[in-house]
XYZ file of C-alpha atoms in Angstrom:
615
model
C 5.856 -1.559 49.324
C 8.990 -3.107 50.864
C 9.083 -5.615 48.016
C 10.136 -2.806 45.644
C 13.010 -1.550 47.839
C 14.412 -4.757 49.343
C 17.163 -5.320 46.778
C 18.526 -1.783 46.973
C 18.338 -1.684 50.774
C 20.192 -4.987 51.024
C 22.851 -3.626 48.708
C 23.421 -0.628 50.963
C 23.524 -2.805 54.077
C 26.132 -5.040 52.465
C 28.276 -2.212 51.144
C 28.081 0.725 53.571
C 30.161 0.333 56.760
C 28.504 1.099 60.061
C 30.993 3.927 60.749
C 31.240 7.238 58.873
C 34.169 7.980 56.600
C 37.081 9.473 58.576
C 37.531 13.214 58.375
C 39.505 14.729 55.519
C 42.433 15.788 57.706
C 42.804 12.182 58.871
C 42.655 10.788 55.345
C 44.968 13.421 53.872
C 47.546 13.313 56.679
C 49.208 10.102 55.512
C 50.196 9.373 59.122
C 48.326 6.065 59.069
C 47.787 4.015 55.898
C 45.537 1.214 54.749
C 47.317 0.348 51.453
C 45.401 -2.840 50.688
C 48.323 -5.137 51.485
C 48.359 -8.339 53.604
C 50.766 -10.269 55.824
C 51.444 -14.006 55.695
C 48.321 -14.670 57.800
C 46.077 -12.882 55.298
C 45.429 -9.965 57.624
C 45.178 -6.495 56.061
C 48.064 -4.225 56.987
C 47.917 -0.908 58.823
C 51.125 1.061 58.261
C 52.561 3.953 60.284
C 55.074 5.377 57.792
C 58.178 7.189 59.007
C 57.431 10.386 57.077
C 54.033 10.799 58.761
C 54.936 10.102 62.370
C 55.333 13.786 63.172
C 51.648 14.388 62.392
C 50.391 11.720 64.769
C 50.537 13.773 67.939
C 50.376 17.206 66.319
C 47.367 16.848 63.972
C 45.576 13.669 65.006
C 44.198 12.050 68.105
C 44.370 8.398 69.036
C 40.580 8.192 68.808
C 40.677 9.472 65.205
C 43.311 6.934 64.229
C 41.335 4.153 65.927
C 38.236 5.224 64.013
C 40.277 5.227 60.793
C 41.456 1.655 61.392
C 38.021 0.412 62.458
C 36.359 2.013 59.409
C 38.577 0.327 56.832
C 38.616 -2.958 58.728
C 34.813 -2.871 58.730
C 34.832 -2.029 55.004
C 37.163 -4.953 54.367
C 35.141 -7.411 56.463
C 31.911 -6.523 54.604
C 33.315 -8.479 51.694
C 34.610 -11.437 53.707
C 32.792 -14.552 54.810
C 34.754 -14.490 58.079
C 35.799 -11.369 59.967
C 39.491 -10.596 59.784
C 41.943 -8.884 62.158
C 44.503 -6.279 61.158
C 48.263 -6.438 61.409
C 50.286 -3.297 62.100
C 53.675 -2.301 60.680
C 55.570 0.525 62.387
C 59.113 1.648 61.563
C 60.241 3.187 64.878
C 63.980 3.342 64.208
C 64.002 7.129 64.343
C 60.689 7.647 66.142
C 60.316 10.282 68.815
C 58.925 9.612 72.267
C 55.537 11.281 71.508
C 55.157 9.325 68.267
C 56.062 6.048 69.985
C 53.648 6.734 72.825
C 50.890 7.647 70.311
C 51.287 4.398 68.343
C 51.430 2.212 71.460
C 48.350 3.830 72.980
C 46.507 3.444 69.671
C 47.247 -0.291 69.692
C 45.985 -0.602 73.242
C 42.867 1.412 72.453
C 42.103 -0.861 69.481
C 42.035 -3.839 71.820
C 39.959 -2.149 74.495
C 36.531 -3.543 73.495
C 37.364 -6.519 71.304
C 40.305 -8.101 69.646
C 41.234 -6.140 66.549
C 44.984 -6.639 66.022
C 46.512 -9.953 65.023
C 50.217 -9.040 64.863
C 52.400 -5.960 65.312
C 55.644 -5.766 63.326
C 57.924 -3.162 64.886
C 61.353 -2.131 63.624
C 63.000 -1.367 66.961
C 63.917 2.205 67.889
C 67.595 3.080 67.993
C 67.154 5.411 70.927
C 67.237 3.640 74.276
C 64.690 5.884 75.932
C 62.250 5.183 73.102
C 62.844 1.427 73.453
C 62.294 1.671 77.180
C 59.015 3.578 76.687
C 57.790 1.133 74.081
C 58.489 -1.905 76.239
C 56.857 -0.222 79.193
C 53.695 0.624 77.269
C 53.395 -2.823 75.714
C 54.382 -4.711 78.854
C 51.961 -7.477 79.928
C 51.000 -5.513 83.029
C 49.793 -2.644 80.867
C 48.232 -4.655 78.046
C 46.784 -7.616 79.860
C 43.736 -7.428 77.607
C 45.824 -7.253 74.450
C 46.436 -10.608 72.841
C 48.143 -9.509 69.618
C 51.471 -10.937 68.611
C 54.467 -8.593 68.902
C 57.318 -9.072 66.442
C 60.385 -6.875 67.046
C 62.793 -6.549 64.146
C 66.222 -4.984 63.998
C 66.284 -4.239 60.268
C 63.785 -3.448 57.536
C 64.918 -6.447 55.524
C 63.638 -8.802 58.218
C 60.057 -7.788 57.375
C 60.127 -9.979 54.249
C 60.230 -13.011 56.551
C 56.690 -12.255 57.699
C 55.275 -10.199 54.842
C 55.827 -10.803 51.148
C 57.753 -7.985 49.476
C 54.904 -7.520 46.982
C 52.823 -6.318 49.949
C 55.414 -3.826 51.200
C 56.096 -0.345 49.897
C 59.571 0.739 48.817
C 60.252 2.421 52.177
C 59.641 -0.957 53.857
C 61.865 -2.925 51.497
C 59.177 -4.046 49.034
C 57.879 -3.070 45.595
C 54.205 -2.354 46.210
C 53.249 0.785 44.264
C 51.214 3.062 46.482
C 50.200 6.710 45.985
C 48.414 8.140 48.989
C 46.801 11.037 47.078
C 45.269 8.627 44.538
C 44.121 6.354 47.360
C 42.372 9.268 49.105
C 40.742 10.464 45.855
C 39.497 6.951 45.094
C 38.109 6.435 48.609
C 36.310 9.791 48.566
C 34.720 9.234 45.156
C 33.399 5.805 46.090
C 32.134 7.098 49.442
C 30.329 9.994 47.700
C 28.486 7.477 45.561
C 27.653 5.356 48.613
C 26.226 8.338 50.485
C 24.079 9.273 47.483
C 23.010 5.648 47.234
C 21.988 5.590 50.895
C 20.072 8.862 50.566
C 18.044 7.546 47.612
C 17.207 4.324 49.418
C 15.966 6.271 52.415
C 13.624 8.308 50.181
C 12.433 5.357 48.096
C 9.689 4.041 50.472
C 8.093 7.490 50.681
C 8.143 7.797 46.890
C 6.447 4.440 46.447
C 3.806 5.303 49.060
C 3.003 8.505 47.176
C 2.667 6.589 43.914
C 0.317 4.114 45.534
C -1.797 6.956 46.925
C -2.021 8.535 43.461
C -3.086 5.223 41.956
C -6.106 5.075 44.272
C -7.552 8.397 43.076
C -10.926 8.098 41.246
C -10.855 8.648 37.480
C -12.821 11.524 35.890
C -15.540 10.622 33.406
C -15.121 13.379 30.802
C -12.361 13.801 28.256
C -11.221 17.262 29.386
C -11.203 16.348 33.069
C -9.337 13.112 32.388
C -6.821 14.969 30.234
C -6.164 17.429 33.062
C -6.012 14.576 35.594
C -3.347 12.688 33.603
C -1.213 15.743 32.837
C -1.308 16.910 36.463
C -0.340 13.546 37.889
C 2.317 13.054 35.207
C 3.894 16.319 36.393
C 3.662 15.125 40.015
C 5.376 11.875 39.111
C 8.205 13.643 37.293
C 8.714 15.952 40.270
C 8.647 12.972 42.621
C 11.177 11.171 40.458
C 13.507 14.165 40.432
C 13.276 14.474 44.212
C 14.009 10.776 44.596
C 17.210 11.129 42.561
C 17.173 7.550 41.315
C 17.954 8.507 37.714
C 20.870 10.713 38.789
C 22.132 7.873 40.980
C 22.055 5.510 38.017
C 24.049 7.969 35.909
C 26.577 8.392 38.738
C 26.889 4.623 39.059
C 27.397 4.219 35.315
C 30.145 6.845 35.416
C 32.008 5.052 38.219
C 31.607 1.650 36.556
C 33.014 3.082 33.317
C 36.094 4.333 35.199
C 36.526 0.944 36.868
C 36.349 -0.777 33.484
C 38.859 1.631 31.939
C 41.091 2.768 34.842
C 43.704 4.141 32.445
C 41.405 7.087 31.719
C 41.763 8.547 35.248
C 44.946 8.693 37.307
C 43.586 7.693 40.723
C 41.820 4.669 39.236
C 44.910 3.698 37.275
C 47.111 3.751 40.384
C 44.550 1.811 42.440
C 44.050 -0.865 39.766
C 45.222 -4.293 40.845
C 44.705 -3.741 44.555
C 42.217 -5.759 46.579
C 40.281 -2.580 47.347
C 39.913 -1.830 43.628
C 38.805 -5.398 42.848
C 36.247 -5.509 45.650
C 34.925 -2.065 44.730
C 34.498 -3.119 41.105
C 32.495 -6.169 42.117
C 30.307 -4.098 44.446
C 29.671 -1.393 41.852
C 28.600 -3.907 39.220
C 26.119 -5.360 41.695
C 24.938 -1.873 42.612
C 24.420 -1.002 38.960
C 22.192 -4.045 38.483
C 20.182 -3.250 41.590
C 19.766 0.435 40.773
C 18.678 -0.427 37.239
C 16.123 -2.837 38.669
C 14.899 -0.146 41.073
C 14.467 2.360 38.223
C 12.490 -0.199 36.252
C 10.327 -1.045 39.254
C 9.489 2.596 39.933
C 8.583 3.082 36.269
C 6.528 -0.105 36.285
C 4.704 0.983 39.425
C 3.866 4.293 37.758
C 2.643 2.541 34.627
C 0.491 0.176 36.670
C -0.891 2.975 38.826
C -2.095 5.022 35.860
C -2.566 2.392 33.168
C -6.361 2.586 33.387
C -6.363 6.381 33.267
C -4.036 6.431 30.274
C -6.069 3.780 28.508
C -9.292 5.695 29.031
C -7.637 8.929 27.901
C -6.353 7.223 24.770
C -9.831 5.896 23.976
C -11.270 9.388 24.447
C -8.627 10.815 22.138
C -9.301 8.153 19.515
C -12.989 8.933 19.722
C -12.305 12.634 19.126
C -10.126 11.775 16.128
C -12.721 9.337 14.784
C -15.532 11.894 14.979
C -13.392 14.443 13.181
C -12.469 11.991 10.407
C -16.097 10.855 10.116
C -17.262 14.422 9.610
C -14.630 15.056 6.935
C -15.509 11.834 5.085
C -19.205 12.723 5.055
C -18.425 16.179 3.650
C -16.237 14.676 0.930
C -18.925 12.161 -0.015
C -21.698 14.758 -0.171
C -19.851 17.635 -1.829
C -17.530 15.885 -4.283
C -18.242 12.198 -4.802
C -22.032 12.132 -5.019
C -22.241 14.942 -7.669
C -19.314 13.499 -9.654
C -20.202 12.146 -13.110
C -17.767 9.818 -14.825
C -16.780 11.187 -18.242
C -15.451 8.767 -20.856
C -12.741 10.765 -22.623
C -12.513 10.564 -26.408
C -8.743 11.035 -26.586
C -5.622 10.333 -24.532
C -4.956 13.946 -23.530
C -8.441 14.398 -22.140
C -8.246 11.058 -20.330
C -4.915 11.962 -18.689
C -6.300 15.336 -17.653
C -9.357 13.733 -16.039
C -7.182 11.259 -14.108
C -4.846 14.003 -12.892
C -7.681 16.293 -11.823
C -9.561 13.535 -9.980
C -6.410 12.340 -8.251
C -5.493 15.820 -7.034
C -8.961 17.004 -6.025
C -10.582 13.827 -4.670
C -8.395 10.712 -4.617
C -5.432 12.100 -2.634
C -7.556 13.790 0.104
C -9.772 10.703 0.298
C -6.821 8.343 0.763
C -5.430 10.617 3.478
C -8.745 10.331 5.334
C -8.735 6.557 4.829
C -5.251 6.286 6.345
C -6.289 8.405 9.330
C -9.361 6.229 9.831
C -7.269 3.052 9.633
C -4.797 4.441 12.165
C -7.635 5.101 14.601
C -9.182 1.658 14.040
C -5.878 -0.212 14.332
C -4.833 1.692 17.456
C -8.169 0.918 19.072
C -7.726 -2.764 18.205
C -4.313 -2.766 19.890
C -5.386 -1.181 23.166
C -8.833 -2.736 23.604
C -9.931 -6.376 23.468
C -12.571 -7.324 20.936
C -15.444 -7.140 23.415
C -14.354 -3.617 24.335
C -14.317 -2.553 20.712
C -17.846 -3.874 20.161
C -19.145 -1.305 22.656
C -17.613 1.596 20.713
C -20.323 2.596 18.249
C -18.209 5.384 16.781
C -15.587 2.846 15.690
C -18.176 0.847 13.743
C -19.486 4.011 12.075
C -15.962 5.012 11.097
C -15.255 1.570 9.617
C -18.463 1.683 7.577
C -17.799 5.174 6.214
C -14.199 4.311 5.414
C -15.266 1.309 3.326
C -17.916 3.386 1.554
C -15.379 6.078 0.702
C -12.811 3.552 -0.516
C -15.348 1.814 -2.733
C -16.625 5.024 -4.333
C -13.208 6.569 -4.896
C -11.596 3.393 -6.205
C -14.412 2.729 -8.678
C -14.165 6.184 -10.249
C -10.374 6.258 -10.159
C -10.013 2.796 -11.695
C -12.512 3.689 -14.431
C -10.670 6.897 -15.330
C -7.337 5.109 -15.323
C -8.790 2.335 -17.468
C -9.932 4.923 -20.028
C -6.498 6.557 -19.989
C -4.735 3.214 -20.386
C -7.193 2.260 -23.121
C -6.297 5.307 -25.180
C -2.601 4.647 -24.651
C -2.767 1.062 -25.909
C -5.328 1.879 -28.618
C -3.218 4.712 -30.057
C -0.122 2.535 -30.030
C -1.935 -0.325 -31.791
C -3.718 1.975 -34.241
C -0.468 3.656 -35.239
C 1.141 0.331 -36.076
C -2.041 -0.881 -37.789
C -2.063 2.132 -40.126
C 1.640 1.789 -40.927
C 1.211 -1.862 -41.910
C -1.785 -1.228 -44.140
C 0.062 1.545 -45.998
C 2.670 -1.007 -47.106
C 2.303 -3.722 -49.793
C 3.337 -6.662 -47.632
C -0.140 -8.175 -47.801
C 0.091 -8.425 -51.597
C 3.449 -10.138 -51.283
C 1.923 -12.620 -48.879
C -0.446 -13.777 -51.670
C 2.462 -15.741 -53.047
C 2.296 -17.867 -49.930
C -1.437 -18.593 -50.022
C -1.983 -22.337 -49.938
C -5.507 -23.694 -50.240
C -5.159 -27.458 -50.716
C -1.768 -27.930 -49.112
C 0.068 -28.669 -52.434
C 3.005 -26.309 -53.112
C 2.669 -24.141 -56.222
C 5.242 -24.018 -58.990
C 6.316 -20.539 -57.903
C 6.785 -21.752 -54.322
C 8.921 -24.637 -55.578
C 11.097 -22.200 -57.549
C 11.547 -19.941 -54.472
C 12.584 -22.761 -52.152
C 16.059 -22.164 -50.769
C 15.997 -18.389 -51.325
C 14.650 -15.458 -49.277
C 12.632 -12.983 -51.358
C 13.662 -9.331 -51.288
C 10.305 -8.305 -49.873
C 10.971 -10.549 -46.881
C 14.119 -8.535 -46.137
C 12.097 -5.367 -46.478
C 9.447 -6.763 -44.125
C 12.105 -7.701 -41.561
C 13.548 -4.190 -41.666
C 10.075 -2.712 -41.311
C 9.268 -4.858 -38.256
C 12.559 -3.954 -36.597
C 11.822 -0.279 -37.102
C 8.138 -0.648 -36.237
C 7.775 -3.643 -33.900
C 4.248 -4.968 -33.514
C 2.412 -4.523 -30.192
C 3.011 -7.310 -27.697
C 0.275 -9.893 -27.326
C -0.074 -8.931 -23.657
C -0.791 -5.337 -24.656
C -3.393 -6.401 -27.220
C -5.081 -8.714 -24.715
C -5.045 -5.899 -22.147
C -6.580 -3.541 -24.725
C -9.435 -5.992 -25.291
C -9.921 -6.323 -21.525
C -10.001 -2.539 -21.049
C -12.546 -2.263 -23.854
C -14.833 -4.660 -21.987
C -14.668 -2.881 -18.624
C -15.227 0.679 -19.890
C -18.973 1.498 -19.821
C -19.136 2.886 -23.388
C -20.372 0.915 -26.422
C -18.260 2.814 -28.948
C -15.103 2.305 -26.915
C -15.965 -1.347 -26.389
C -16.461 -1.972 -30.123
C -13.437 0.023 -31.316
C -10.997 -1.431 -28.786
C -12.077 -5.017 -29.323
C -11.887 -4.592 -33.131
C -8.420 -2.997 -33.010
C -7.125 -5.740 -30.711
C -8.388 -8.518 -32.992
C -7.119 -6.863 -36.182
C -3.635 -6.228 -34.782
C -3.442 -9.834 -33.594
C -4.349 -11.011 -37.121
C -1.840 -8.703 -38.825
C 0.829 -9.669 -36.319
C 0.243 -13.343 -37.082
C 0.390 -12.721 -40.860
C 3.576 -10.647 -40.806
C 5.666 -12.750 -38.448
C 4.673 -16.036 -40.095
C 7.630 -17.678 -41.863
C 5.485 -20.018 -43.987
C 2.245 -19.918 -45.993
C -0.528 -17.892 -44.400
C -4.212 -18.684 -43.982
C -6.379 -17.445 -46.832
C -9.188 -16.268 -44.544
C -6.867 -14.040 -42.483
C -5.290 -12.587 -45.623
C -8.714 -11.861 -47.112
C -9.664 -9.982 -43.953
C -6.418 -7.994 -43.923
C -6.772 -6.978 -47.580
C -10.345 -5.904 -46.935
C -9.125 -3.722 -43.993
C -6.427 -2.236 -46.221
C -8.947 -1.487 -48.948
C -11.285 0.203 -46.455
C -8.463 2.252 -44.918
C -7.173 3.513 -48.257
C -10.661 4.142 -49.600
C -11.569 6.080 -46.466
C -8.440 8.208 -46.745
C -9.214 8.942 -50.403
C -12.738 10.032 -49.476
C -11.408 12.297 -46.731
C -8.878 13.830 -49.104
C -11.508 14.378 -51.822
C -13.876 15.958 -49.305
C -11.178 18.363 -48.175
C -10.305 19.371 -51.747
C -13.928 19.998 -52.780
C -15.382 21.419 -49.601
C -16.863 24.372 -51.533
C -18.593 22.080 -54.012
C -19.489 19.134 -51.763
C -23.145 18.768 -52.998
C -22.127 18.400 -56.685
C -19.441 15.778 -56.105
C -20.132 12.072 -56.052
C -18.912 10.873 -52.689
C -18.834 7.311 -54.071
C -16.023 7.972 -56.586
C -13.141 5.529 -56.450
C -9.614 6.747 -55.601
C -7.039 6.831 -58.403
C -4.014 4.609 -58.575
C -1.669 7.574 -58.155
C -3.338 8.553 -54.873
C -3.248 5.036 -53.527
C 0.367 4.576 -54.458
C 1.286 7.415 -52.087
C 0.425 5.171 -49.126
C 2.594 2.331 -50.475
C 6.311 2.065 -49.836
C 6.785 -0.330 -52.759
C 6.075 0.037 -56.457
C 3.108 -2.322 -56.522
C -0.391 -1.162 -55.629
C -2.342 -2.710 -52.784
C -5.000 -3.897 -55.245
C -6.449 -2.815 -58.565
C -8.593 0.172 -57.639
C -11.339 -0.820 -60.029
C -11.795 -4.142 -58.265
C -12.585 -5.234 -54.757
C -9.931 -7.078 -52.666
C -11.911 -10.330 -53.023
C -11.756 -10.145 -56.831
C -8.055 -9.410 -56.735
C -7.294 -12.305 -54.413
C -9.551 -14.642 -56.440
C -7.847 -13.737 -59.690
C -4.351 -14.152 -58.286
C -5.168 -17.504 -56.799
C -6.746 -18.722 -60.018
C -3.602 -17.753 -61.930
C -1.728 -20.276 -59.886
C -4.265 -23.029 -60.464
C -6.203 -22.471 -57.272
C -9.999 -22.777 -57.146
C -11.688 -19.353 -57.428
C -13.539 -19.787 -54.190
C -12.551 -16.507 -52.494
C -15.057 -14.177 -54.104
C -16.914 -13.340 -50.902
C -15.069 -11.429 -48.156
C -15.731 -10.965 -44.526
C -15.939 -7.301 -43.728
C -13.738 -7.830 -40.694
C -16.303 -6.564 -38.176
């Protein structure tokens, strides 16, 4: 126990003098001063100022003045490696007989038990009877035990021979700035701190003994009892800490240190700054602050050590309660919402977005909140318990297992619904561009660039060095309707593969491949591959033919059984889908026949009669 209080106790022993602070009427009288000045021997000066000599015999006793001198000499010697003596300065030029007798008897009383005074500097009285009394009182026969040096001076100016003027006040011929009221206020404030310091140190051993007794109490085995045990003893500790007063002492110390660091903020500190007393006090207070801070930390550490096991056990109990609650909520969510849930593959983007939003709000968000709570419990347990301790907690393993099960189920459904929603987004974007391209006549214009055997045609030779008008039109079209990025088309194909629906898989993969082919045809600056062009023309033919059938069905809905659904669309209807004047292909012929005929007209082998359907 003493190990925790040694530093603070040593600090008090070093700082607090063995005598009590002199009474207020002695300090406030100003009849005897300890200004923090020194003579040429390095002895601190005691001054009996002229203006206070009348109070010596009327308000004070010689014993009180002796106690005053001994107190401040003791305070001074606490900070010295070697004990010092005092030197006394007394201006007795106009002193009365009672004042002279009082000062002389005080000097003799100081020397009664041990040597205290090194030198006495006396400005001689002008009255003969006072001189006679002084010599009589200080005569060797009367002061045989006194060994101090007596220096009698005729004028104030002679003091500077023995004491530097910087150590003398203005009334003694020097320029030392001294304000007695500030000195008294400073002394009282520091002494108030010291007394509080001493009181705390005296209570500290009892406080530590109480803490040690509390730490030996047996721990309850149930959660409620342990909770009550910890809260009760926490309240006892806080009460004990308040009664000790260590925190208040630290705040008081910090306040004094702040004033010592910035003396200009308070008058008494400002007027004491630069004196030896101020310097020594500053050094002591900084040391005290360090020791008090260490004591506060040690008391807190002792409390933490005393109840660390109880707090740990309480925390484990609390985590267990939280884990059981989260486990119950996860099981309810799995049974009531996830197990009955059937994944619906939406047929359009609006439905897909609605399914994602509803699942996220009703299941995903609450599930992720439970997962985060479970992870908090698991991570906290891992921080406070070693691995072997965790292995004994069955509830933690159950919580981990349920958390993983919930994550897996929720993420699978959520990712599937989001994949369907993303699929419709990319599919609609690609399909829109696909339809726009096939309603134009750019594919027919590309026939002029078909090259089967690698030998340029006559028409190609004539067009070298010039950009056809349809190329400008194509460029404008692509700027207004940019093709889907390759990354989007690849992602569309990937989404088609992961969605568990055959129709979606087939449609998405087909749209991705067709848009890639059209993209390659339209952005190509040279001749295009015949096979790709054949496929594209076949897709265009199918698109336009399908639209014509849909239009015809709508117009003859009342006579659907009598109409031949195999009729071919007219040129005028097809031309409505074309932005140019030329038709996509002769409506009475298939795209393969049209391509074959156009290639043959340029001298190409008619080998393109069979077309891939594009599926």
